[in-house]
CSV table of C-alpha atoms and ligand atoms in Angstrom, one decimal:
chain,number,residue,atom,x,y,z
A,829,UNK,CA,-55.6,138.9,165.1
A,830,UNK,CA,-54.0,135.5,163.8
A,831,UNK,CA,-53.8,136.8,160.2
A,832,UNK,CA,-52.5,140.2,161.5
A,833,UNK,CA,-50.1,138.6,163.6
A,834,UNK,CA,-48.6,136.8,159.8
A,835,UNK,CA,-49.4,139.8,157.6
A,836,UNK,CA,-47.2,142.2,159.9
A,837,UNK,CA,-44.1,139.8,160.1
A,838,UNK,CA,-44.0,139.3,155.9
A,839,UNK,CA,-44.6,142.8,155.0
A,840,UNK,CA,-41.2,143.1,157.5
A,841,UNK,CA,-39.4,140.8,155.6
A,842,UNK,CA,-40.9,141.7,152.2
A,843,UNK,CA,-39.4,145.5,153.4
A,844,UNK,CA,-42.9,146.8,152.6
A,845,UNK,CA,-43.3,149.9,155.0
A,846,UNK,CA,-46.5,150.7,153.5
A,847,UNK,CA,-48.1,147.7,154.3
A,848,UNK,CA,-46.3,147.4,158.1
A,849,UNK,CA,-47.6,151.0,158.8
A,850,UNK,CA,-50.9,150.0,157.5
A,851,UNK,CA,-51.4,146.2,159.2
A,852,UNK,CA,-50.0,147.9,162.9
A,853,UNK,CA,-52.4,150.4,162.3
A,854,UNK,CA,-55.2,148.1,161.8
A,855,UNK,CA,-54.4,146.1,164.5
A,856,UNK,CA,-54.1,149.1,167.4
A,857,UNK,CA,-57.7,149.6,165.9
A,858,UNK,CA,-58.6,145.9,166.6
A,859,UNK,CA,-57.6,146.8,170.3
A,860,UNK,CA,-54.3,144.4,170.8
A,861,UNK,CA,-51.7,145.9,172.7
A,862,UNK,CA,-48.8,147.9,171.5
A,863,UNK,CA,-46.8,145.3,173.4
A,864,UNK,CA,-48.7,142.4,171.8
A,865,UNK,CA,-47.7,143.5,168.5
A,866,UNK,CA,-44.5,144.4,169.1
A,867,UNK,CA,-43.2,141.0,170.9
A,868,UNK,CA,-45.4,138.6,168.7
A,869,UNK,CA,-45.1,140.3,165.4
A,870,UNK,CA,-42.1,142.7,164.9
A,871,UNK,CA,-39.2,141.7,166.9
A,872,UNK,CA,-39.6,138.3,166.0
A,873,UNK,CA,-39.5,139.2,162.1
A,874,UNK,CA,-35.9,141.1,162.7
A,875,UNK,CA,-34.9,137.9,164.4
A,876,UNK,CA,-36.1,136.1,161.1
A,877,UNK,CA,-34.4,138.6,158.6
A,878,UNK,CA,-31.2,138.0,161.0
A,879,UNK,CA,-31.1,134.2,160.4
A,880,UNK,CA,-32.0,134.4,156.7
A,881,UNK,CA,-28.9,136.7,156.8
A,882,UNK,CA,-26.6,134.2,158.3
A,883,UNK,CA,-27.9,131.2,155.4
A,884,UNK,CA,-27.5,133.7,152.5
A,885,UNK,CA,-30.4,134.3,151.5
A,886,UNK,CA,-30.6,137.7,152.8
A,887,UNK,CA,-28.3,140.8,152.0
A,888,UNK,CA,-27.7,144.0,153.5
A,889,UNK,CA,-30.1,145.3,151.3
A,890,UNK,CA,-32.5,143.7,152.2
A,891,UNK,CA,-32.0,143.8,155.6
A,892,UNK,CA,-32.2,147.5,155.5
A,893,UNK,CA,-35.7,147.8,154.1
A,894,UNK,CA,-36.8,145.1,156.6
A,895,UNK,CA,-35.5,147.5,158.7
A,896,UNK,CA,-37.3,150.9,157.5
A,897,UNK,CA,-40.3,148.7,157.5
A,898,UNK,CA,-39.9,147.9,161.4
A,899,UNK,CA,-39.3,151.1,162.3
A,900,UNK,CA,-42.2,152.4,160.3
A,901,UNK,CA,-44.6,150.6,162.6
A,902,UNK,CA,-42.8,151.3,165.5
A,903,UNK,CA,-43.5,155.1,165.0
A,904,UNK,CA,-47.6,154.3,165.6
A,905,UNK,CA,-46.7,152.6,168.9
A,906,UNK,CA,-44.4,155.1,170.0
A,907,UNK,CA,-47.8,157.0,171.5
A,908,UNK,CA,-49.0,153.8,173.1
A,909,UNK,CA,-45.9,153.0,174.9
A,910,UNK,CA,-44.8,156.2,175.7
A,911,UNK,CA,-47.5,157.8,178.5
A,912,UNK,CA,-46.4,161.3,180.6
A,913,UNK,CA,-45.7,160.9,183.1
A,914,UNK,CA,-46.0,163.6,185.4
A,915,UNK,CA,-42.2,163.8,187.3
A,916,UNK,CA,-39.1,162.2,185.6
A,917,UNK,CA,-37.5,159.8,187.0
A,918,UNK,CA,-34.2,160.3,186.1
A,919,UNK,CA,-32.4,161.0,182.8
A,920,UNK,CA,-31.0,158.7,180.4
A,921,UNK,CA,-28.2,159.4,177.7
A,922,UNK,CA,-28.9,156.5,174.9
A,923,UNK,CA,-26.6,155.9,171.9
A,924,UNK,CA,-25.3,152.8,170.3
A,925,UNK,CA,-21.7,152.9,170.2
A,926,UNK,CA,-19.4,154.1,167.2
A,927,UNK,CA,-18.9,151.8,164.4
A,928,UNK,CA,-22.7,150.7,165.1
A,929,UNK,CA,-25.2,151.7,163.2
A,930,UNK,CA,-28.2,149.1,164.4
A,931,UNK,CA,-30.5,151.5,166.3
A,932,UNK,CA,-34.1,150.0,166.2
A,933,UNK,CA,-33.6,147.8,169.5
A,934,UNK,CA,-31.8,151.4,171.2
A,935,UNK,CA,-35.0,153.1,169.9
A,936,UNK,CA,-37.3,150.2,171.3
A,937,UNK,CA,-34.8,150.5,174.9
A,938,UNK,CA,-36.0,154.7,174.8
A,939,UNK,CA,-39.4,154.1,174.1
A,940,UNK,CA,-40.0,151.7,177.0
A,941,UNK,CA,-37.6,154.4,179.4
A,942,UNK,CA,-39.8,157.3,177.8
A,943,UNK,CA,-42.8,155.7,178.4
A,944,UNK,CA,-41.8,154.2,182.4
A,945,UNK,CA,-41.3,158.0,183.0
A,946,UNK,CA,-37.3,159.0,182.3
A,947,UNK,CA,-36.2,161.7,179.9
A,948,UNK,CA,-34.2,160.6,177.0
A,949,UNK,CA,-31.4,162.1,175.3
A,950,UNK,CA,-30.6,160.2,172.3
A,951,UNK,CA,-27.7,160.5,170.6
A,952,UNK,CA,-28.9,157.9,168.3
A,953,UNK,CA,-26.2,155.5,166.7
A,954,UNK,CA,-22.8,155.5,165.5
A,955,UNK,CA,-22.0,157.7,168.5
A,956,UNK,CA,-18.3,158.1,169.4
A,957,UNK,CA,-16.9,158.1,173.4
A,958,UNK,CA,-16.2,161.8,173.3
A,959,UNK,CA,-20.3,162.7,172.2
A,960,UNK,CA,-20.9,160.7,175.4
A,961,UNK,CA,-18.4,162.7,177.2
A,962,UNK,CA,-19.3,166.1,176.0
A,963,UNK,CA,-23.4,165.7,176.6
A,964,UNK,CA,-22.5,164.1,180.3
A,965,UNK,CA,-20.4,167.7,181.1
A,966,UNK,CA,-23.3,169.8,179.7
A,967,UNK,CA,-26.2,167.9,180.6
A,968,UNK,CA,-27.5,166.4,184.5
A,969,UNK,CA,-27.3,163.1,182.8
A,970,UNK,CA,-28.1,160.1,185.6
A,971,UNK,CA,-28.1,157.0,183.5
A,972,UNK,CA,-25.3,156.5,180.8
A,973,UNK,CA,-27.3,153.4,179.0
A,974,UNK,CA,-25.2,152.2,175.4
A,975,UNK,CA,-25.9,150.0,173.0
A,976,UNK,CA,-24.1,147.6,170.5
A,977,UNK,CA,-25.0,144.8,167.6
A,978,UNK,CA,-21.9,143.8,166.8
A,979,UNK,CA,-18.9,141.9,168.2
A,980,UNK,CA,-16.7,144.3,166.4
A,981,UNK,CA,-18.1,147.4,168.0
A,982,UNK,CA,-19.3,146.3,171.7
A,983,UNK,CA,-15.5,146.7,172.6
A,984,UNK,CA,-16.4,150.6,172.0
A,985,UNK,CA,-18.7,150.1,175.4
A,986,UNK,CA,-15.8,150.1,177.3
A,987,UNK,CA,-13.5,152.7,175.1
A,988,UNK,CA,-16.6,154.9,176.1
A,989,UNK,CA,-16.1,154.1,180.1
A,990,UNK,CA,-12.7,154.9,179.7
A,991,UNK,CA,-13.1,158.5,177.7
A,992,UNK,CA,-16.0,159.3,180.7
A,993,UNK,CA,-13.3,158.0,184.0
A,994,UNK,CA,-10.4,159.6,181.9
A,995,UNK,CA,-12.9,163.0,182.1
A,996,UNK,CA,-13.3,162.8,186.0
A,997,UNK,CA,-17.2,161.9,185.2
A,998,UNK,CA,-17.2,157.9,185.9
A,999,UNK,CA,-18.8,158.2,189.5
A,1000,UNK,CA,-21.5,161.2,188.0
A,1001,UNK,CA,-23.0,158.5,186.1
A,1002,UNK,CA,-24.7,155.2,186.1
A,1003,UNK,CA,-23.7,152.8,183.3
A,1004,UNK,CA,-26.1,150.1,182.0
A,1005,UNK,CA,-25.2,148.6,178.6
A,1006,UNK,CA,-26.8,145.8,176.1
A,1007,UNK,CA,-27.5,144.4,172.6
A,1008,UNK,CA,-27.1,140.9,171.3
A,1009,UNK,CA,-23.6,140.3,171.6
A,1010,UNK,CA,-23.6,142.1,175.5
A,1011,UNK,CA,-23.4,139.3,178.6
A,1012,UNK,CA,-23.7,140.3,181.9
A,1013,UNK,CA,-20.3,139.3,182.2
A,1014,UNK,CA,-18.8,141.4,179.2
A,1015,UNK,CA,-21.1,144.0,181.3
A,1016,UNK,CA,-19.2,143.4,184.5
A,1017,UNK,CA,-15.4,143.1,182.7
A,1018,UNK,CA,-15.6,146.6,181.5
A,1019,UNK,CA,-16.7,148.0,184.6
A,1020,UNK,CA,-20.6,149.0,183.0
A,1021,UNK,CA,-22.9,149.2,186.3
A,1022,UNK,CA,-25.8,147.0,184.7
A,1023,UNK,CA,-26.7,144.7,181.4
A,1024,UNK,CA,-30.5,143.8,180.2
A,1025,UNK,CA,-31.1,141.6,177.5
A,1026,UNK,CA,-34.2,143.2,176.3
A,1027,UNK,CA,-36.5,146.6,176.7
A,1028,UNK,CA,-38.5,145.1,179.7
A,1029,UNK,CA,-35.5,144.4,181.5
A,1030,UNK,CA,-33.7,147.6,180.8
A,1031,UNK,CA,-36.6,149.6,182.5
A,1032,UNK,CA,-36.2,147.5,185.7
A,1033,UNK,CA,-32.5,148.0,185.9
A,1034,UNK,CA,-32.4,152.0,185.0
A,1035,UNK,CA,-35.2,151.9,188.3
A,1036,UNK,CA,-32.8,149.9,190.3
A,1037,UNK,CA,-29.7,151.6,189.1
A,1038,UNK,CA,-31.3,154.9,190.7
A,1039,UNK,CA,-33.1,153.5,193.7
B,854,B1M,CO1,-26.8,143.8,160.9
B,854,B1M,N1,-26.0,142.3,161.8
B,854,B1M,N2,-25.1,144.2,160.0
B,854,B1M,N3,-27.8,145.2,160.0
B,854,B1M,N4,-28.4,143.0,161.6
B,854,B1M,C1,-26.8,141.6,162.9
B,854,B1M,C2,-26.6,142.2,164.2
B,854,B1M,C3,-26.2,140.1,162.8
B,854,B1M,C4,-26.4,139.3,164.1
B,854,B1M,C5,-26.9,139.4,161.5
B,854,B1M,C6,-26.4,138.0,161.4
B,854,B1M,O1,-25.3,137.8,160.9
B,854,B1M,N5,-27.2,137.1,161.8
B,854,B1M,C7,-24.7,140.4,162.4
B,854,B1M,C8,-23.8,140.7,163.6
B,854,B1M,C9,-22.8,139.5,163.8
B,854,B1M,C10,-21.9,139.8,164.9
B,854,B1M,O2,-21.2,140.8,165.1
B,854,B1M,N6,-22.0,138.9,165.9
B,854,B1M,C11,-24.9,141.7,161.6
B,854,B1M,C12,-23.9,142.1,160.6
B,854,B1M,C13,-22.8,141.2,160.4
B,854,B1M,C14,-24.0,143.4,159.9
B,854,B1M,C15,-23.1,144.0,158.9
B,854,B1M,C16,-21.6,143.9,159.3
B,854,B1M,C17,-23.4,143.4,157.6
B,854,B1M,C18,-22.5,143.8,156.4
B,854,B1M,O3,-22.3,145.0,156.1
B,854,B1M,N7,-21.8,142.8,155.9
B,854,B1M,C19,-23.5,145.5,158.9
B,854,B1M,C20,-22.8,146.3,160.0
B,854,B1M,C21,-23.1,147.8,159.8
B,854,B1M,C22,-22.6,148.6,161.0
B,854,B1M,O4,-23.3,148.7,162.0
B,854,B1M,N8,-21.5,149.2,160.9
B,854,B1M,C23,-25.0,145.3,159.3
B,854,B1M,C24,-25.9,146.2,158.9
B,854,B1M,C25,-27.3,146.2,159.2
B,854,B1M,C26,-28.3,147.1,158.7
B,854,B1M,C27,-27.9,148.6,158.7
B,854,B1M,C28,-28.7,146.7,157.3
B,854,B1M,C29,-29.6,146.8,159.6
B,854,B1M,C30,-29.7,147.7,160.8
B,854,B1M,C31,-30.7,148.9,160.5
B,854,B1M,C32,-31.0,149.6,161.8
B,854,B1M,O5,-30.8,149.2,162.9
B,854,B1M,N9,-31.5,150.8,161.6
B,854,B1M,C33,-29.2,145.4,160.2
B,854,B1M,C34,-30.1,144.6,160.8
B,854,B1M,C35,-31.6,145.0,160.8
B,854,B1M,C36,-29.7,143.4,161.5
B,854,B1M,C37,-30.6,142.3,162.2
B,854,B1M,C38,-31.2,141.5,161.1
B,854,B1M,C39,-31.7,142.8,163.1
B,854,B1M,C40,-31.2,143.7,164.3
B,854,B1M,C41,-32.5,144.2,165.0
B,854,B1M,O6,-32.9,145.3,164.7
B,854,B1M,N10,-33.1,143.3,165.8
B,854,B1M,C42,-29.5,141.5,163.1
B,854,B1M,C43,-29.8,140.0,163.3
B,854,B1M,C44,-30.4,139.8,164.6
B,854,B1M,O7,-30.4,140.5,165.5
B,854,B1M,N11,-30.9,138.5,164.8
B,854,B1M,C45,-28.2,141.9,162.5
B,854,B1M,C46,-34.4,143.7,166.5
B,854,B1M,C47,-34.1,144.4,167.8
B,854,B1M,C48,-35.5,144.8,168.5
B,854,B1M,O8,-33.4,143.6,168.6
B,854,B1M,O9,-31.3,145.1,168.4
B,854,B1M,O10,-31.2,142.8,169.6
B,854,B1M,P1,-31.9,144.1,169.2
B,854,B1M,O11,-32.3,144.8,170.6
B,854,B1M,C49,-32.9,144.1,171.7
B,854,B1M,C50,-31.9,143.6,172.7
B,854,B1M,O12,-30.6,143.3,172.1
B,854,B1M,C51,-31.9,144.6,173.8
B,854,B1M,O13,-33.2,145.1,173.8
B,854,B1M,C52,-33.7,145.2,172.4
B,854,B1M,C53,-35.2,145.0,172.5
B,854,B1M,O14,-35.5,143.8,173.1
B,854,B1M,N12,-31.0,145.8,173.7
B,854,B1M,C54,-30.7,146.5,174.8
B,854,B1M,C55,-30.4,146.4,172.6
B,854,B1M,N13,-29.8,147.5,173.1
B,854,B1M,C56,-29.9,147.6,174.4
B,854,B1M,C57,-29.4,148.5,175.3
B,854,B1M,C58,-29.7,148.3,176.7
B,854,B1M,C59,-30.5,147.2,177.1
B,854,B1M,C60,-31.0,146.3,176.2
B,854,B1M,O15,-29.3,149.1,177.7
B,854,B1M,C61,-28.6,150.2,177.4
């Protein structure tokens, strides 16, 4: 476990998908939870590739295959997190909001919905307020859940609440919203129903949101 726990984090931030895929593999064979790995291995190597970012030692390059590589292992634990479940619970419109392309902590937020027994409709990123209007009027969508990355683009959140009120379909939905640069109180000034700072969280409060 210890040196799986090292490998999978530096073949992250060496970008080196093949070696992710394989090391994840290796250690759902070993038995430790999906969760383990994800929590003490992946999301702490992003975090890592973020700060080398911010001292320049990273580039956007870079950060993109660290990226590819991260998502690469999360598609083996996809099938461990997500279980069916026999009736949904409720349906969830994801998307991170236009300007943003960051996806992989949306995609971790749908896997841990998808797997705690909601449908997901992902838009997937980059996702502009009138997509979100358009699939609420066509689909019996329950939980409106965005995400953002950037400081630049959260503001998008609430152009997004505004195109769904301005459409008459504010009160069809709930609205839960989060990301880095979210707050619960940049949750509650644009008038989103809920914030969660992480996956774990955002399954509690799409449960609450529809109790
Ligand atoms: Co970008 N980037 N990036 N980047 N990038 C950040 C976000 C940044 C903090 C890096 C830094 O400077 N330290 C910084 C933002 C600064 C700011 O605005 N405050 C930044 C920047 C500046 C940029 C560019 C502008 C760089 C440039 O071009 N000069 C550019 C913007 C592009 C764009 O979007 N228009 C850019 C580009 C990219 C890549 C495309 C190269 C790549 C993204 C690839 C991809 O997602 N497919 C990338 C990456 C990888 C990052 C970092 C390193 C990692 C993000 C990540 O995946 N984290 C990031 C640094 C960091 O976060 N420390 C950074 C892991 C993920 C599991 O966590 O996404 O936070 P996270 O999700 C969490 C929670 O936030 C929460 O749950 C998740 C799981 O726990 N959550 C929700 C997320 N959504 C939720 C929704 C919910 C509830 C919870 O309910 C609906």
């Amino acid at each position: 476990m210890s040196n799986l726990i090292n490998e999978i984090p530096e073949g992250i931030l060496d970008g080196n998908q093949n070696l992710v895929v394989q090391k994840v593999g290796q250690a759902i064979e070993e038995g430790i939870s999906a969760e383990e790995i994800l929590n003490q291995a992946m999301i702490s190597a992003m975090a890592e590739a973020g700060t080398l970012f911010e001292e320049g030692e990273f580039f956007v390059p870079e950060l993109l295959v660290a990226a590819r590589a991260m998502q690469g292992g999360m598609e083996l634990l996809k099938p461990l997190l997500v279980r069916d479940n026999v009736k949904s619970k409720g349906i969830i419109l994801a998307g991170t909001v236009k300007g943003d392309l960051h996806d992989i902590g949306k995609n971790l937020v749908c896997m841990m919905l998808e797997g705690s027994g909601f449908d997901i409709i992902d838009l997937g990123n980059d996702v502009d307020p009138e997509t979100f209007v358009e699939t609420v009027q066509e689909k019996p969508v329950d939980i409106v859940a965005m995400s953002a990355l950037l400081t630049t683009t959260m503001v998008n959140m609430k152009t997004t609440i505004d195109a769904l009120a301005q459409a008459g379909l504010r009160d069809k939905v709930k609205i839960m919203v989060g990301g880095a640069p979210v707050s619960e109180d940049f949750a509650t000034k644009i008038g989103a129903d809920g914030y969660a700072t992480d996956a774990n969280q955002a399954v509690r409060l799409a449960q609450t949101l529809l109790e």
